[in-house]
mmCIF file of C-alpha atoms and ligand atoms in Angstrom:
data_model
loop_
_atom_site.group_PDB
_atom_site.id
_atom_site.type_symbol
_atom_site.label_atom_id
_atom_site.label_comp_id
_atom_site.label_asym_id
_atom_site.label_seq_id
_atom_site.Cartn_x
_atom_site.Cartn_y
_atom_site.Cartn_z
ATOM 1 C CA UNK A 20 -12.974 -6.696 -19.130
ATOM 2 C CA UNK A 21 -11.654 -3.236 -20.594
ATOM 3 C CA UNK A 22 -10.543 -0.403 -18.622
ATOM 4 C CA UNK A 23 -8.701 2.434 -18.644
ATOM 5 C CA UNK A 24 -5.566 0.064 -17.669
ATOM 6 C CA UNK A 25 -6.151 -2.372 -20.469
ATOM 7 C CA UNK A 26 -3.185 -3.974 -21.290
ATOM 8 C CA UNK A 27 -1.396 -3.056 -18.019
ATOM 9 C CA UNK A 28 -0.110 -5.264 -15.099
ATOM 10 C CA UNK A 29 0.240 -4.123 -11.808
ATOM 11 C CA UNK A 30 1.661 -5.720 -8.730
ATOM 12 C CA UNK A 31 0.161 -5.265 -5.204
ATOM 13 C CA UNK A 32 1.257 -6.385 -2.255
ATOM 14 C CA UNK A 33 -0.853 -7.498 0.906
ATOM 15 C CA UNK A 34 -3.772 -7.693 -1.627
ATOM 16 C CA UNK A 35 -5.410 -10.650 -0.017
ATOM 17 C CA UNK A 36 -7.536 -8.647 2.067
ATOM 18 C CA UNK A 37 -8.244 -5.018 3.044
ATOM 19 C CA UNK A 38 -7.219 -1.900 1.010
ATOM 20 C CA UNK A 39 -5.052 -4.305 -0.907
ATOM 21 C CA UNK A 40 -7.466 -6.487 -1.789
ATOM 22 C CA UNK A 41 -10.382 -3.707 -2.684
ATOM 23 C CA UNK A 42 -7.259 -2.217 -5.033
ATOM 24 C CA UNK A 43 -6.775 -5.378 -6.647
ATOM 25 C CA UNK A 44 -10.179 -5.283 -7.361
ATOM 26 C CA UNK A 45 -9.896 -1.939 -8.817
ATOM 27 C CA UNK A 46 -7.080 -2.146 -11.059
ATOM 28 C CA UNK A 47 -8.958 -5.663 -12.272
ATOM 29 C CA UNK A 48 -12.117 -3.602 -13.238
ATOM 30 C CA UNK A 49 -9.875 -1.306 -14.764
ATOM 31 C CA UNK A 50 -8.705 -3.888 -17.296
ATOM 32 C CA UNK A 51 -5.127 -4.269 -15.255
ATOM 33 C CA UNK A 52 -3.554 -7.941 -14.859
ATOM 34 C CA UNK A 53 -3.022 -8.411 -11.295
ATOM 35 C CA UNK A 54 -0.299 -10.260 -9.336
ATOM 36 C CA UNK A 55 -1.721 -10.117 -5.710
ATOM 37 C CA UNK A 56 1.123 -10.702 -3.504
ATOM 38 C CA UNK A 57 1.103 -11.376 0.886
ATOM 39 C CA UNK A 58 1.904 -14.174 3.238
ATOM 40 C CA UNK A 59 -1.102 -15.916 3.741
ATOM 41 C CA UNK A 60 -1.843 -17.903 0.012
ATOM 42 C CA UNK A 61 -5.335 -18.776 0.887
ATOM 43 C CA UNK A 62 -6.185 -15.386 0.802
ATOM 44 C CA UNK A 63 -4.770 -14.356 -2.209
ATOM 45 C CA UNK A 64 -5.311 -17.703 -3.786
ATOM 46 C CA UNK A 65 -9.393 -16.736 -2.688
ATOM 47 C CA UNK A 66 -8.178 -13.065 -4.512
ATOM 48 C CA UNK A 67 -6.552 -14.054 -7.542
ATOM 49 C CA UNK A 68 -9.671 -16.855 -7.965
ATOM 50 C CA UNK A 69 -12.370 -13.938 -8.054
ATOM 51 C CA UNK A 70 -10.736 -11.938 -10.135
ATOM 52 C CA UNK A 71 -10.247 -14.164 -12.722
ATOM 53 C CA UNK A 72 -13.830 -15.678 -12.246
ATOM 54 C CA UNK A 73 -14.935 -12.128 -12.976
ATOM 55 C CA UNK A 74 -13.026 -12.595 -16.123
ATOM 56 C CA UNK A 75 -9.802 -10.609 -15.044
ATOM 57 C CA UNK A 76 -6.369 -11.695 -15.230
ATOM 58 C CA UNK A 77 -4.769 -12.949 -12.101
ATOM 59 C CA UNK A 78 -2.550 -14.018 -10.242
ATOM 60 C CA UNK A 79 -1.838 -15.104 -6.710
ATOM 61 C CA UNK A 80 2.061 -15.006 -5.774
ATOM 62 C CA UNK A 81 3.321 -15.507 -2.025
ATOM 63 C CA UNK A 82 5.664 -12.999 -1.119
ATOM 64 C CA UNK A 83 6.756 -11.545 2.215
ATOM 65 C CA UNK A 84 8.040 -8.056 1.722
ATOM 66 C CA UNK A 85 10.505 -7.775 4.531
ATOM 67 C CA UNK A 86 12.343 -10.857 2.353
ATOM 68 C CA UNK A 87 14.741 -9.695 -0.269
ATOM 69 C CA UNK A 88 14.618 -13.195 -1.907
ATOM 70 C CA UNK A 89 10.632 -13.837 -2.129
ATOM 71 C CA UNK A 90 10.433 -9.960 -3.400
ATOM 72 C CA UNK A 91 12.930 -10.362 -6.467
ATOM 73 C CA UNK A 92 10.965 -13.509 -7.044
ATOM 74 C CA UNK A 93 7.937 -11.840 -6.958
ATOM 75 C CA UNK A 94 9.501 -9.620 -9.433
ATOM 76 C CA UNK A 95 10.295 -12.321 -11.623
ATOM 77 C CA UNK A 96 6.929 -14.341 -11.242
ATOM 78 C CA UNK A 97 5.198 -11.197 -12.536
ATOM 79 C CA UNK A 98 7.312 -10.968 -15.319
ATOM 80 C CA UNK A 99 6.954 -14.622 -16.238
ATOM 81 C CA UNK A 100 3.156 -14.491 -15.896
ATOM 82 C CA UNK A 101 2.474 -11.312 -17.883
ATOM 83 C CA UNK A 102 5.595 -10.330 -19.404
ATOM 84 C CA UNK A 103 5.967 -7.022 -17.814
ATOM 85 C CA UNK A 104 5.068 -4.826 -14.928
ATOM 86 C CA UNK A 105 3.634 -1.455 -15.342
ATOM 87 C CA UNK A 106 2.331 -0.823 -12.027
ATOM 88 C CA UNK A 107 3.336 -0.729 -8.463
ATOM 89 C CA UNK A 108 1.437 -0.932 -5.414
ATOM 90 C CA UNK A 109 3.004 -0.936 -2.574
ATOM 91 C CA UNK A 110 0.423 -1.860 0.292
ATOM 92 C CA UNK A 111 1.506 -4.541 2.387
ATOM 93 C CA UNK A 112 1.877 -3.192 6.214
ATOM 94 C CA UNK A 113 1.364 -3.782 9.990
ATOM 95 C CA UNK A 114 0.964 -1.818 13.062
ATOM 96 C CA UNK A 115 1.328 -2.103 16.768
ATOM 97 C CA UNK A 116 -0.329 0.131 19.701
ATOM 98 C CA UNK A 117 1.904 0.499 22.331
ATOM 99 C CA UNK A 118 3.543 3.194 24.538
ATOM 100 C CA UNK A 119 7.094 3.927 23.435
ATOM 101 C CA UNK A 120 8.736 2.525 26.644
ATOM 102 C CA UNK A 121 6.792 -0.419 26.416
ATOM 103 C CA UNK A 122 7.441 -1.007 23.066
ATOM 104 C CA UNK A 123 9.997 -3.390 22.366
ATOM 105 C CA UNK A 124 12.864 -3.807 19.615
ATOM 106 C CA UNK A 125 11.606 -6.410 18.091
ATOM 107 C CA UNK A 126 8.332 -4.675 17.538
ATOM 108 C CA UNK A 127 9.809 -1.373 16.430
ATOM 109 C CA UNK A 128 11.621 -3.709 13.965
ATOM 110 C CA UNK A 129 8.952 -5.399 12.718
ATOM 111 C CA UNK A 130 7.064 -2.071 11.861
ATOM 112 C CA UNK A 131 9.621 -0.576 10.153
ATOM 113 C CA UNK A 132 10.642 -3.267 8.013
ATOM 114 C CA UNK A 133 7.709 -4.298 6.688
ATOM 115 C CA UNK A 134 6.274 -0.678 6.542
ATOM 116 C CA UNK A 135 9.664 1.146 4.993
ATOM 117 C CA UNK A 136 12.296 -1.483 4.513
ATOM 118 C CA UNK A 137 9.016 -3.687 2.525
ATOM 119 C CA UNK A 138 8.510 -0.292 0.537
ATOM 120 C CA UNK A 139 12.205 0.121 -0.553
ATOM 121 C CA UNK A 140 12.739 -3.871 -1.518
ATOM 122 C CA UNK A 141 9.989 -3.660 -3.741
ATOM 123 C CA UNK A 142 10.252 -0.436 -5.264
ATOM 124 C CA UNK A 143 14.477 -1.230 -5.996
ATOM 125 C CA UNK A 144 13.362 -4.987 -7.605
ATOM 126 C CA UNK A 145 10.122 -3.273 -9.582
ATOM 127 C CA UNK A 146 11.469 0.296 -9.558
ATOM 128 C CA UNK A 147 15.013 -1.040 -11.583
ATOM 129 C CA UNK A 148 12.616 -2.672 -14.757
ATOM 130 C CA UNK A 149 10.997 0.855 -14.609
ATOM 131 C CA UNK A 150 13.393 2.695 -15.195
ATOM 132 C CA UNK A 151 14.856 0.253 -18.376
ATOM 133 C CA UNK A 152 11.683 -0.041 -19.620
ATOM 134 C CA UNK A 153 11.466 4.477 -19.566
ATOM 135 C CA UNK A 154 7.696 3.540 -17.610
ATOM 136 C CA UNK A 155 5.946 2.878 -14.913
ATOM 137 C CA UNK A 156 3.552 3.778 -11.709
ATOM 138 C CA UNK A 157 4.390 3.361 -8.153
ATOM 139 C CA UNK A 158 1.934 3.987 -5.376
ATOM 140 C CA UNK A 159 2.942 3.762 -1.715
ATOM 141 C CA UNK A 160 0.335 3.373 0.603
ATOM 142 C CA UNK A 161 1.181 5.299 3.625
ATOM 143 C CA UNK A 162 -1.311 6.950 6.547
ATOM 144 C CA UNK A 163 -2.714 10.043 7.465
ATOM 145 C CA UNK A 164 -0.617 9.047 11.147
ATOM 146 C CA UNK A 165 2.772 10.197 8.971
ATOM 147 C CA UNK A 166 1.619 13.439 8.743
ATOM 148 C CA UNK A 167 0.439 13.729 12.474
ATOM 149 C CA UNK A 168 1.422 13.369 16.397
ATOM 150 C CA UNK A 169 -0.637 10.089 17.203
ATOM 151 C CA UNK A 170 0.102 8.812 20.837
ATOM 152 C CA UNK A 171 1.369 4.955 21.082
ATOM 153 C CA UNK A 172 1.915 4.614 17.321
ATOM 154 C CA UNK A 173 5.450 6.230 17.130
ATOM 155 C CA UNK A 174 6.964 3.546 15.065
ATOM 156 C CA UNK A 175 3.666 3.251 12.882
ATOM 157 C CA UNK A 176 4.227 7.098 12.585
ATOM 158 C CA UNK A 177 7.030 7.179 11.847
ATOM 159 C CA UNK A 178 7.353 4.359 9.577
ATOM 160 C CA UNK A 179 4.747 6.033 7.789
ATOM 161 C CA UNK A 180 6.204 10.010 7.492
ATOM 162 C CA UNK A 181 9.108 7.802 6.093
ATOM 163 C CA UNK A 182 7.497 6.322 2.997
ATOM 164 C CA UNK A 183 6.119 9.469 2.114
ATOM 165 C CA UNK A 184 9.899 10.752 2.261
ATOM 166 C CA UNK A 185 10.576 8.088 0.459
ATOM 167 C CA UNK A 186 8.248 9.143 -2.372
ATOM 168 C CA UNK A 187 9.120 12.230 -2.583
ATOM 169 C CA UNK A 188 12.928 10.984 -2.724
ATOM 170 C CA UNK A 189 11.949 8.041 -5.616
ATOM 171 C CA UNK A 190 10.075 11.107 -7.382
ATOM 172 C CA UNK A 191 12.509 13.285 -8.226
ATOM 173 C CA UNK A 192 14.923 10.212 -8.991
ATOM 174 C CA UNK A 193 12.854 8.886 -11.738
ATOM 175 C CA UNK A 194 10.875 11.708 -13.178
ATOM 176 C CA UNK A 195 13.753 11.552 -15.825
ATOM 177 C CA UNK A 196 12.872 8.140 -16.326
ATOM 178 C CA UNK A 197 9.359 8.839 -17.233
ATOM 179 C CA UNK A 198 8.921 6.506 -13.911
ATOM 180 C CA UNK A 199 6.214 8.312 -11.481
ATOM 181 C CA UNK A 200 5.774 8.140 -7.663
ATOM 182 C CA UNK A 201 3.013 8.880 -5.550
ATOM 183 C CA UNK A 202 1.143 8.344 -2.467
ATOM 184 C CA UNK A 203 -2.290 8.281 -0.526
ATOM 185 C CA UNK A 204 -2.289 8.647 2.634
ATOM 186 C CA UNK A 205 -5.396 7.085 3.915
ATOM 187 C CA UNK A 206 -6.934 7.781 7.563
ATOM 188 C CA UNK A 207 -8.902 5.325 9.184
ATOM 189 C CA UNK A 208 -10.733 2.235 6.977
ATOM 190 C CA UNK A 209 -12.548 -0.333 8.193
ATOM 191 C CA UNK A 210 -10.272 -3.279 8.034
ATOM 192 C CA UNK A 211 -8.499 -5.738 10.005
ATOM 193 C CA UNK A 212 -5.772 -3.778 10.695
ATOM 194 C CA UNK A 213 -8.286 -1.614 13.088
ATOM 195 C CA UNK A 214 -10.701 -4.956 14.139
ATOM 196 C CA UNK A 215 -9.715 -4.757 17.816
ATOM 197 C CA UNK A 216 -9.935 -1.286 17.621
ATOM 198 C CA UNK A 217 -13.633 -1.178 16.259
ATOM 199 C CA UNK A 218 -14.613 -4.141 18.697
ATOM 200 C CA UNK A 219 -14.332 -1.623 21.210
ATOM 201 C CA UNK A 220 -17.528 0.793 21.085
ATOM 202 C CA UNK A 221 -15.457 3.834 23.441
ATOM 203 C CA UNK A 222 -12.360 3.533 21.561
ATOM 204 C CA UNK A 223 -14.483 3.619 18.178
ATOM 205 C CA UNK A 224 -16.317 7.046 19.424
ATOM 206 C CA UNK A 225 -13.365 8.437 20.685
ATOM 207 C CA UNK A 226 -11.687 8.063 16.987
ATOM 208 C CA UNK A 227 -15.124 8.794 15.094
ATOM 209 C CA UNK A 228 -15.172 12.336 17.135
ATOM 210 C CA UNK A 229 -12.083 13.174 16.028
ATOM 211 C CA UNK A 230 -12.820 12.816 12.164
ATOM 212 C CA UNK A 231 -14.957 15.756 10.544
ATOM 213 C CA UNK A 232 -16.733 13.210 8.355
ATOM 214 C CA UNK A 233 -17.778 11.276 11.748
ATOM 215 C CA UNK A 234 -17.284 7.758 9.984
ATOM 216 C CA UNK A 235 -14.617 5.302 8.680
ATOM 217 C CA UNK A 236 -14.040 5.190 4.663
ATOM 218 C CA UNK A 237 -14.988 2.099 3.244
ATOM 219 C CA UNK A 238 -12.086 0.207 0.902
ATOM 220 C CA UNK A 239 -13.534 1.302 -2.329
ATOM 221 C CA UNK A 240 -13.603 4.790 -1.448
ATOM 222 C CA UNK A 241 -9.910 4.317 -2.221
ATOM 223 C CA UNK A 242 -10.297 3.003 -5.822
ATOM 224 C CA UNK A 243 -10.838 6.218 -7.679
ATOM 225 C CA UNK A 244 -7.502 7.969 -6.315
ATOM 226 C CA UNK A 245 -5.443 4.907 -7.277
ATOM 227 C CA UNK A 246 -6.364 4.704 -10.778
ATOM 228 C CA UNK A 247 -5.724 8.701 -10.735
ATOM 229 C CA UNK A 248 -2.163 7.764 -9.479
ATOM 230 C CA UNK A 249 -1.672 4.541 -11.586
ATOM 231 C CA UNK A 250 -2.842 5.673 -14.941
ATOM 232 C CA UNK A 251 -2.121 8.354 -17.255
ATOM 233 C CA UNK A 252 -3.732 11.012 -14.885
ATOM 234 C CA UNK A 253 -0.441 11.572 -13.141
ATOM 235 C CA UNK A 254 1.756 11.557 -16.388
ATOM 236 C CA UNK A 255 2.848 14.573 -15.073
ATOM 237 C CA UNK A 256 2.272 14.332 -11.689
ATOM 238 C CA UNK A 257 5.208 12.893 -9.054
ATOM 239 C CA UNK A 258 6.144 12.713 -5.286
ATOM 240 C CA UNK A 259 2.176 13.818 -4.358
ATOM 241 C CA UNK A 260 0.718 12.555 -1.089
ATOM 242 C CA UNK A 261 -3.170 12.382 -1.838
ATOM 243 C CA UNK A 262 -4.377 12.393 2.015
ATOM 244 C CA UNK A 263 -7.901 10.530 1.946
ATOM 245 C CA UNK A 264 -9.155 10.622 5.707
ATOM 246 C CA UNK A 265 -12.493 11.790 5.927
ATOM 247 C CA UNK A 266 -10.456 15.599 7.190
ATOM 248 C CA UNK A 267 -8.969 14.362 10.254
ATOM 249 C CA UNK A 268 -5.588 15.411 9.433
ATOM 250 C CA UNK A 269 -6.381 18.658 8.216
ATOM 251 C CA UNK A 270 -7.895 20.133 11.281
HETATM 252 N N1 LIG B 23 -7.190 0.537 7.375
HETATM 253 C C1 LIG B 23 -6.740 1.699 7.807
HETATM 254 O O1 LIG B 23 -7.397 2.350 8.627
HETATM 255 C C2 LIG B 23 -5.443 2.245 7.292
HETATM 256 C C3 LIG B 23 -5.168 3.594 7.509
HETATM 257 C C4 LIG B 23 -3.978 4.134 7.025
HETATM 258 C C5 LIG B 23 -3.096 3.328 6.342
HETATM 259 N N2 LIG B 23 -3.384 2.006 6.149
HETATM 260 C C6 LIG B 23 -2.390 1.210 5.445
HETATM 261 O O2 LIG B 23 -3.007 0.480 4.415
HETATM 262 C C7 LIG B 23 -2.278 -0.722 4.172
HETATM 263 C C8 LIG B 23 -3.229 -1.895 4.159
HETATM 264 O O3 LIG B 23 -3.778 -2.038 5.449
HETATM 265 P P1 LIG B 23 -5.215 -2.701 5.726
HETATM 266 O O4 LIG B 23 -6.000 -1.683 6.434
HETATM 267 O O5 LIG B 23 -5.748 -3.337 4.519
HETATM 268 O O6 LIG B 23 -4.769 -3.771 6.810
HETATM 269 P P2 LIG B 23 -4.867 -5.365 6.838
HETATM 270 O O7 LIG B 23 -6.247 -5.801 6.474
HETATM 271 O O8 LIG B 23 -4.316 -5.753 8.158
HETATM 272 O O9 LIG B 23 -3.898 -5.797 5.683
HETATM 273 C C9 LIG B 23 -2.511 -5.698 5.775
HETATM 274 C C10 LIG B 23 -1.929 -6.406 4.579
HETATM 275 O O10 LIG B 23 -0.507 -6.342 4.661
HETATM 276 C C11 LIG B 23 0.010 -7.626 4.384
HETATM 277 N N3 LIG B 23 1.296 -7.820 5.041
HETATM 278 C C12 LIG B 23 1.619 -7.585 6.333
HETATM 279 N N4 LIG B 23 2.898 -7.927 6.554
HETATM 280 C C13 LIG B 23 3.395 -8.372 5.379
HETATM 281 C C14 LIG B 23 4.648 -8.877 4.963
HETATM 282 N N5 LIG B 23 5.685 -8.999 5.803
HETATM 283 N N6 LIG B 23 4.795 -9.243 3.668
HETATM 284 C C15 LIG B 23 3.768 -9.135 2.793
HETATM 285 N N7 LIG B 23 2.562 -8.674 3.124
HETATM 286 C C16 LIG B 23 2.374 -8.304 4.414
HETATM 287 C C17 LIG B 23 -1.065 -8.594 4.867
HETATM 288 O O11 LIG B 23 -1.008 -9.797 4.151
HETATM 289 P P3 LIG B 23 -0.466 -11.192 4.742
HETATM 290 O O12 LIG B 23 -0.835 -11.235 6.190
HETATM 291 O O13 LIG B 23 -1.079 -12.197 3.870
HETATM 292 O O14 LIG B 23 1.001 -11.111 4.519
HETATM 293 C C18 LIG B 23 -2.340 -7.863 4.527
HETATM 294 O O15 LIG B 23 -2.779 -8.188 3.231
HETATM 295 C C19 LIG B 23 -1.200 -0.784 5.268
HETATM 296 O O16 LIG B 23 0.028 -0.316 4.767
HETATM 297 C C20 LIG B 23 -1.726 0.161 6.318
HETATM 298 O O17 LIG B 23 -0.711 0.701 7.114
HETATM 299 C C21 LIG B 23 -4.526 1.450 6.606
#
């Protein structure tokens, strides 16, 4: 397999299904060595597996972001594995839809620190070989919902609006560094994240009118802007939010 990421190895977490899993895939066709990283180890066992069937270079370490432990081991694992890390993705994330009163602590707390606090732990225990090593390309995913008002989804929101803060922050702090930091903001993709949502024919409608392309992207429609963001495209090119929703934030 050669690629425009030949010789590279990227990290990205919750790649065991979803948009992490389709951006595994991507950065694998792209000649990248992978280390697909989440909770559940069947899944990115079944990831890693098909990658490296597909004669890529894989590998499946379990890792729950919101631990500061399993992430500087999934720092290390990489390292072991493949010797370096070149490549960030930071994917992993969960949301809840819920009123604000309704909404719990716990639940606000969950969001947040697997959406931000997940974001930072990873980016400080990847980010800090980065920066000794004068390279490297991180790649928060974020959502279209941190650049909008969406009703019940104020922690998602905001958890959201944060990471893209967050780039912007991480940008400027490692431009120096030759380290860059960018996001994409997708809108709505059919994944799990969105099943009960799309289970629902009225609720899917009501979310299809309000998106000028009147459908859902599909995963891959993803790929292309990550290897923009993780390659030498965006050598010069830091703290950028690329919003890929189909126009729904735009209007
Ligand atoms: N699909 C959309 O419409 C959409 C729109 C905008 C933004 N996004 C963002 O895109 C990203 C991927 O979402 P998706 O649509 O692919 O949803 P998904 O299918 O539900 O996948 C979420 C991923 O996050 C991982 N994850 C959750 N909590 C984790 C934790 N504590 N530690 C490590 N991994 C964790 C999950 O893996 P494990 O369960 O194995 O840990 C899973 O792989 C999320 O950040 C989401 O907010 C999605």
């Amino acid at each position: 397999m050669t690629g425009s990421l030949d010789g590279k190895v990227a990290v990205v977490t919750g790649a065991g299904r979803g948009l992490g899993r389709a951006m595994a895939e991507a950065l694998a066709g792209a000649g990248a060595a992978v280390v697909v990283a989440g909770r559940r180890t069947a899944d990115l066992e079944d990831c890693a597996a098909k990658l490296n069937a597909e004669g890529g270079r894989a590998q499946a370490v379990r890792c729950d972001v919101t631990s500061e432990s399993d992430v500087a081991e999934l720092a290390e694992t990489a390292v072991a594995s493949f010797g370096r890390v070149d490549i960030l993705v930071n994917n992993s994330g969960v949301v809840e839809t819920t009123t604000l009163v309704e909404q719990e602590p716990e639940s606000w707390d969950r969001i947040v620190d697997t959406n931000l606090r997940g974001v930072y732990l990873t980016t400080r225990a990847i980010g800090r070989r980065f920066v000794a090593q004068g390279s490297g390309k991180v790649v928060n995913i974020a959502s279209n919902f941190g650049l909008m008002g969406v009703s019940h989804h104020a922690a998602y929101s905001s958890s959201k609006a944060a990471v893209i803060a967050f780039t912007r922050s991480m940008a400027v702090e490692w431009a120096r560094h030759n380290v860059q930091v960018n996001a994409i903001a997708p809108g709505y993709f059919a994944t799990d994240i969105n099943a009960g949502l799309r289970a629902d024919d009225a609720a899917t409608a009501a979310v299809l009118k309000r998106i000028p392309a009147r459908r859902m992207g599909r995963p891959e429609e993803l790929a292309p802007w990550l290897l923009l963001l993780a390659g030498p495209a965006s050598d010069f090119m830091t703290g950028e939010t690329l919003v890929v929703d189909g126009g729904q934030s735009i209007q």
